[in-house]
Every structure is written in C-alpha cells, then in structure tokens.
Coordinates of C-alpha atoms and ligand atoms in Angstrom, one line a residue:
M75 CA 67.6 109.0 121.5
N76 CA 67.7 112.6 122.8
H77 CA 65.6 115.4 121.4
T78 CA 67.3 118.6 120.3
D79 CA 66.2 121.9 121.8
G80 CA 67.6 125.4 122.2
N81 CA 70.4 124.2 124.4
T82 CA 71.6 121.3 122.3
M83 CA 75.4 121.4 121.7
T84 CA 77.0 120.0 118.5
C85 CA 80.1 118.0 118.0
G86 CA 81.1 116.1 114.9
L87 CA 83.5 114.4 112.7
I88 CA 85.3 115.7 109.6
G89 CA 86.9 113.4 107.1
N90 CA 86.3 111.7 103.8
P91 CA 84.7 109.1 103.8
V92 CA 82.9 109.2 107.1
R93 CA 80.0 106.9 106.3
H94 CA 81.3 103.8 108.2
T95 CA 82.4 105.7 111.4
L96 CA 81.5 104.3 114.8
S97 CA 82.1 107.7 116.5
P98 CA 78.4 108.8 116.6
L99 CA 77.6 105.5 118.4
I100 CA 80.4 106.1 120.9
H101 CA 79.6 109.8 121.6
N102 CA 75.8 109.3 121.7
S103 CA 76.3 106.5 124.3
I104 CA 78.6 108.7 126.4
A105 CA 76.2 111.7 126.1
E106 CA 73.3 109.6 127.1
M107 CA 75.1 108.1 130.1
K108 CA 76.3 111.4 131.3
G109 CA 73.1 113.3 130.6
V110 CA 74.7 115.7 128.2
N111 CA 72.5 117.5 125.6
L112 CA 74.6 116.8 122.5
V113 CA 74.3 115.8 118.9
Y114 CA 77.2 114.3 117.1
V115 CA 77.2 114.6 113.4
P116 CA 79.6 113.2 110.7
F117 CA 80.5 115.8 108.1
E118 CA 82.0 114.6 104.8
V119 CA 84.4 117.3 103.8
P120 CA 85.4 117.5 100.1
K121 CA 89.0 117.4 99.1
G122 CA 90.8 120.7 99.8
G123 CA 87.9 121.8 102.1
V124 CA 89.4 121.3 105.5
K125 CA 90.2 125.0 106.1
N126 CA 86.7 126.0 105.3
A127 CA 85.3 123.2 107.4
V128 CA 87.3 124.3 110.5
R129 CA 86.4 128.0 110.0
G130 CA 82.7 127.2 109.4
A131 CA 82.6 125.0 112.5
N132 CA 84.1 127.8 114.5
A133 CA 81.6 130.3 113.1
L134 CA 78.7 128.0 114.0
G135 CA 79.9 127.5 117.6
I136 CA 80.5 123.8 117.2
K137 CA 82.0 122.6 120.5
G138 CA 84.4 120.0 119.2
L139 CA 85.3 117.9 116.3
N140 CA 87.0 114.7 115.6
V141 CA 89.2 114.5 112.5
T142 CA 89.8 111.4 110.4
V143 CA 91.5 110.5 107.2
P144 CA 92.7 112.2 105.1
Y145 CA 92.8 115.4 107.2
K146 CA 94.7 114.4 110.4
S147 CA 97.9 116.3 109.4
D148 CA 96.4 118.9 107.0
V149 CA 94.1 120.2 109.8
I150 CA 97.2 121.3 111.8
D151 CA 97.7 124.5 109.7
H152 CA 94.2 125.7 110.7
L153 CA 94.5 125.5 114.5
V154 CA 95.3 128.2 117.0
E155 CA 97.1 125.8 119.3
I156 CA 98.4 122.2 119.4
D157 CA 98.9 119.9 122.3
P158 CA 102.6 118.7 122.6
L159 CA 101.7 114.9 122.1
A160 CA 99.8 115.7 118.9
E161 CA 102.6 117.9 117.8
G162 CA 105.3 115.2 118.3
I163 CA 103.2 112.7 116.4
G164 CA 102.3 115.2 113.7
A165 CA 98.7 114.2 113.6
V166 CA 95.5 115.6 115.2
N167 CA 92.2 113.7 115.6
T168 CA 90.4 116.0 118.1
L169 CA 89.6 119.7 118.0
V170 CA 88.5 121.6 121.0
R171 CA 86.9 125.0 120.8
T172 CA 88.8 127.8 122.5
E173 CA 88.2 131.6 122.4
G174 CA 90.4 132.2 119.4
G175 CA 89.7 129.1 117.4
F176 CA 90.3 125.4 117.7
K177 CA 93.1 123.6 119.7
G178 CA 94.3 120.2 118.4
Y179 CA 94.9 117.0 120.3
N180 CA 95.7 113.4 119.4
T181 CA 93.3 111.2 121.4
D182 CA 94.1 108.1 119.2
M183 CA 97.3 108.0 121.2
S184 CA 96.2 109.6 124.5
G185 CA 93.2 107.2 124.4
L186 CA 95.5 104.2 123.9
Y187 CA 97.5 105.3 126.9
H188 CA 94.3 105.9 129.0
A189 CA 93.1 102.4 128.0
M190 CA 96.4 100.9 129.0
Q191 CA 96.3 102.6 132.4
D192 CA 92.7 101.4 133.0
E193 CA 93.9 97.9 132.2
G194 CA 96.8 98.2 134.7
I195 CA 99.5 98.1 132.0
V196 CA 102.5 100.1 133.1
L197 CA 105.2 101.1 130.6
D198 CA 107.8 102.6 133.0
G199 CA 111.2 101.0 132.4
E200 CA 109.6 98.3 130.3
C201 CA 110.3 96.9 126.9
V202 CA 107.7 97.4 124.1
V203 CA 107.5 95.5 120.9
I204 CA 105.6 97.0 118.0
L205 CA 104.7 94.6 115.2
G206 CA 104.4 96.4 111.9
A207 CA 105.7 99.7 110.5
G208 CA 102.6 101.2 108.8
G209 CA 100.5 104.2 109.7
V210 CA 99.7 103.3 113.3
A211 CA 103.1 102.0 114.3
R212 CA 104.8 105.4 114.2
P213 CA 102.5 107.2 116.7
V214 CA 102.4 104.2 118.9
A215 CA 106.2 104.1 119.0
Y216 CA 106.3 107.8 119.9
L217 CA 103.7 107.4 122.6
C218 CA 105.5 104.4 124.3
A219 CA 108.8 106.2 124.1
T220 CA 107.4 109.4 125.7
K221 CA 105.4 107.5 128.4
G222 CA 108.3 105.8 130.1
A223 CA 109.1 102.7 128.0
D224 CA 112.8 102.0 128.2
R225 CA 113.2 100.2 124.8
V226 CA 110.8 100.1 121.9
Y227 CA 111.5 97.6 119.1
V228 CA 109.8 98.0 115.8
L229 CA 109.6 94.7 113.9
N230 CA 108.5 94.7 110.3
R231 CA 108.5 92.3 107.3
T232 CA 110.0 95.1 105.2
Y233 CA 113.0 96.1 107.3
E234 CA 113.5 99.5 105.6
K235 CA 110.1 100.6 106.8
A236 CA 111.0 99.7 110.4
E237 CA 114.2 101.6 110.0
A238 CA 112.4 104.7 108.6
V239 CA 109.9 104.6 111.6
A240 CA 112.8 104.3 114.1
K241 CA 114.7 107.2 112.5
E242 CA 111.7 109.5 112.3
V243 CA 110.6 108.8 115.9
N244 CA 114.1 109.0 117.4
N245 CA 114.5 112.4 115.7
A246 CA 111.2 113.6 117.0
L247 CA 112.0 112.6 120.6
D248 CA 113.7 114.9 123.0
E249 CA 117.5 114.2 122.9
S250 CA 117.4 113.3 126.6
L251 CA 115.3 110.2 125.8
G252 CA 118.1 108.9 123.6
E253 CA 117.6 106.4 120.7
K254 CA 114.8 104.4 122.2
I255 CA 113.4 103.0 119.0
I256 CA 115.2 99.9 117.7
P257 CA 114.3 98.6 114.2
M258 CA 114.4 94.8 113.5
P259 CA 113.4 92.6 110.6
L260 CA 110.3 90.6 111.6
D261 CA 112.1 87.3 110.7
D262 CA 114.7 88.0 113.4
Y263 CA 112.2 87.9 116.3
K264 CA 114.1 84.9 117.8
E265 CA 117.0 87.3 118.5
L266 CA 114.6 89.5 120.5
L267 CA 113.6 86.5 122.6
D268 CA 117.3 86.0 123.5
R269 CA 117.6 89.7 124.4
E270 CA 114.4 90.4 126.3
K271 CA 112.7 88.3 129.0
R272 CA 109.3 90.0 128.9
F273 CA 107.6 92.7 126.8
F274 CA 104.4 94.5 126.0
V275 CA 103.3 94.1 122.4
V276 CA 101.2 96.4 120.1
Q277 CA 100.1 94.5 117.1
C278 CA 100.0 97.1 114.3
T279 CA 100.0 94.9 111.1
S280 CA 96.9 94.2 109.1
V281 CA 97.4 90.4 109.5
G282 CA 94.4 88.7 111.2
L283 CA 92.0 91.4 109.9
F284 CA 88.7 90.0 108.6
P285 CA 88.4 87.8 106.4
D286 CA 92.0 86.6 107.1
V287 CA 90.9 85.6 110.7
N288 CA 93.1 82.5 111.0
S289 CA 96.5 84.1 110.8
A290 CA 98.7 86.0 113.1
V291 CA 101.9 87.9 112.1
I292 CA 103.9 85.6 114.4
E293 CA 102.5 82.2 115.1
D294 CA 105.5 80.7 117.1
E295 CA 104.3 79.9 120.7
K296 CA 107.8 80.7 122.0
F297 CA 107.3 84.4 121.2
Y298 CA 104.1 84.5 123.2
K299 CA 105.8 83.2 126.4
H300 CA 107.5 86.6 126.6
V301 CA 104.3 88.6 126.2
Y302 CA 102.9 89.9 129.5
A303 CA 100.3 92.1 127.9
A304 CA 99.3 93.1 124.4
I305 CA 96.9 95.2 122.2
D306 CA 95.8 94.3 118.8
V307 CA 94.9 97.4 116.8
V308 CA 92.7 95.2 114.6
Y309 CA 89.1 95.1 115.9
K310 CA 87.4 93.0 113.1
P311 CA 87.1 90.3 114.4
L312 CA 86.8 91.3 118.1
E313 CA 89.1 88.5 119.1
T314 CA 92.0 88.0 116.6
K315 CA 94.2 85.0 116.3
F316 CA 97.0 87.1 117.8
M317 CA 94.8 87.8 120.8
K318 CA 94.1 84.1 121.2
L319 CA 97.8 83.3 121.1
V320 CA 98.5 85.9 123.8
K321 CA 95.7 84.7 126.0
N322 CA 96.7 81.0 125.6
A323 CA 100.2 81.9 126.8
G324 CA 98.8 83.6 129.9
G325 CA 99.2 87.3 128.8
K326 CA 96.6 90.1 129.2
V327 CA 95.2 91.4 126.0
F328 CA 92.7 93.9 124.6
S329 CA 91.2 94.7 121.3
G330 CA 91.5 97.7 119.0
L331 CA 87.9 98.4 119.8
K332 CA 88.9 99.4 123.3
M333 CA 91.4 101.8 121.7
L334 CA 88.7 103.2 119.6
L335 CA 86.4 103.7 122.6
Y336 CA 89.0 105.4 124.6
Q337 CA 90.0 107.8 121.9
G338 CA 86.3 108.8 122.0
I339 CA 86.3 109.0 125.8
D340 CA 89.4 111.2 125.8
A341 CA 87.8 113.5 123.1
F342 CA 84.6 113.7 125.1
E343 CA 86.4 114.6 128.3
L344 CA 88.4 117.3 126.5
W345 CA 85.2 118.8 125.0
F346 CA 83.5 118.9 128.4
E347 CA 86.5 119.6 130.6
N348 CA 85.0 122.8 131.9
E349 CA 81.8 121.0 132.9
G350 CA 84.1 118.5 134.8
I351 CA 82.9 115.4 133.0
K352 CA 85.0 112.3 133.5
I353 CA 84.2 108.8 132.4
S354 CA 85.3 106.1 134.9
K355 CA 86.7 102.7 134.0
E356 CA 83.4 101.2 135.1
E357 CA 81.5 103.5 132.8
A358 CA 83.9 102.8 130.0
D359 CA 83.3 99.0 130.5
I360 CA 79.5 99.5 130.4
I361 CA 79.8 101.3 127.1
Y362 CA 82.3 98.8 125.7
K363 CA 80.0 95.9 126.5
S364 CA 77.0 97.5 124.9
Ligands
ATR564 P1 98.6 101.3 107.6 O1 99.5 102.4 107.1 O2 97.1 101.6 107.4 O3 98.9 100.7 108.9 P2 100.1 99.6 105.9 O4 101.0 100.7 105.7 O5 99.6 98.8 104.8 O6 98.8 100.1 106.6 O7 100.7 98.7 107.0 C1 100.4 97.3 107.2 C2 101.5 96.7 108.0 O8 101.2 95.3 108.1 C3 102.9 96.8 107.5 O9 103.8 96.9 108.5 C4 103.0 95.5 106.7 O10 104.3 95.1 106.5 P3 105.2 95.6 105.2 O11 105.6 96.9 105.6 O12 106.3 94.6 105.1 O13 104.3 95.5 104.1 C5 102.3 94.6 107.6 N1 101.9 93.3 106.9 C6 100.8 93.2 106.1 N2 100.7 91.9 105.7 C7 101.7 91.2 106.3 C8 102.1 89.8 106.3 N3 101.5 88.9 105.6 N4 103.2 89.5 107.1 C9 103.9 90.4 107.8 N5 103.5 91.8 107.9 C10 102.5 92.1 107.1

C-alpha cells in the first residue's frame, strides 16, 4: 500500500453503484508496479449529478476518471473533446484531464482490441461472430468493423435485437466500410457454418454466468470446429462452459477478466501518456495472474 504525500495524484471512478468495482485493484496494482504515486478512489455519484461530478473533478485537479453505469453516455455532454472510437460507439468510460476540461475515450473497446493484439488475434479480412445483441454486443460490433474485420455476424435468440444492432452499427460506420454487420437468428447458426470456414467469436450473452455455469449459448461441437479464437465477456466463472468448448476444439480463448484488465491498462496509459508510461504484455500477464 502506498502512502499519500504532497505529490500524490488522484484518479477515480464515477458511477452508481460503484461498490463492487475491481478498478481500484487494477489501478493500485499498475501504480505499484510502475512506481506511480497515485490513489484511485470510487465515487458514487447520485442520479443527475454527473455534470457536477465532472466539474468538481476538474476543479480539484483530478488526473483522470473512469465512468461506469449509468453515466457512460450522459457524461459525453460534459466533455471538451471526444475520441473518435468513443464517439462512434456513443459511450465513454475514461476521462483524461486536458487544459480546458476532460477528454473522453472508450477503453472498454480499445482495451479489448489491445488484449486481442497481445494475444496475437488479428481481425484483418477475417470473419467475426458476435453471440448476443445486448449492451456489449453493439460496441464490440463497431470495434470489429472498424478494426479490419471483413464480415461481422450478430447472432441473437431474439432476431429483432440482432437486426437493430446491425442497423445502428451499419449506420454509424463510415459509408466506405459498407454494410459489414449481418444479423442472424441464433437458431440459424448451422447456416453460418455452411458459409464461413473459420471465425473469431465474441460471446456477449449472459449464458454461462454464475450460477448457470454448466451452459453455453451454443453447445453443438460442430460450431466450435470453426472457431480459431474467442473471448467470453463473462468472467464469473473465470473459465466458462463456452471457453471450455472452444479450448476442447483447439481454439485460443480468453476471459472477460482480461478485457477488464486491459480497459484499465489503456486508461492508465492515457492518464500517464505524458510521463511515457506503457504496460507491456509481460507486465499485463503478471497483474492478470495476481
Ligand atoms: P446486457 O445489455 O447487459 O448485455 P441483456 O440486454 O440482458 O444484457 O443481454 C443479454 C444477452 O444474452 C441477450 O442477447 C440475450 O438474448 P435475447 O436478446 O434474446 O434476450 C442473451 N441471452 C440471455 N439468455 C439467453 C439464453 N438462454 N439463450 C440465448 N441467449 C440468451
């Protein structure tokens, strides 16, 4: 545990609730590893209070903030600048102090991309399959489409939701990228197996989440023969049934906990960009394992 002194810098988290967050653990570990004199504090911001929270943080010289539910889109109105990826997604989870106020980023998605790169997963020209069409599926679809994937299928039990995600993301994408997002009913996944030889999967449904640990959204082993790599956004349990199915079929897979760690790493690197702080894959692995 570090001791605060006259040079201690402050970063924090705004959201509601914030009690169960793992972010202090992540940022304290990084700060300790890199020898940065930082405290990271969760701030529970009451409903309607996000504007005051951002202003107050600015007045107090807070170096950076993470933003969690329910303020990831509301906070945008109170920024002086927004990064293009965060703007395209329509959600901000990291604020970086600039001279005039805070600039917003989305490290939930840049972190996912960073984790993929560290794991050697390349999207260029590849096919991506997103399982689910809830809150995480939309930004993941946007990320994959803008980072080089050729086709992004969104498979969902409720087809209308997959259609809505595809429509929204295709509209948000630059016209030059075309209609990359393809909606499909989950039950039609066999059609996908006829169309695509191999794909990268992002599991974005809540299936497999504790205590429902013995289910996966697709159990058919034939599906997994096409999966060369995958991520499960669920991280309780650390190894889900979906992850086991991918592994058993010979695919590379990582847990949502790694996504969570990398969103923290990306935020930390943004806050300390001027100090030149970078966290290597080896350092990320040490923090992940601890
Ligand atoms: P969030 O927005 O937090 O991601 P959500 O909107 O409840 O949460 O999304 C959960 C996702 O898991 C949805 O895609 C949901 O499918 P539906 O849109 O059809 O509800 C999917 N999901 C949950 N339980 C499922 C199940 N038993 N089989 C298939 N998909 C399931």
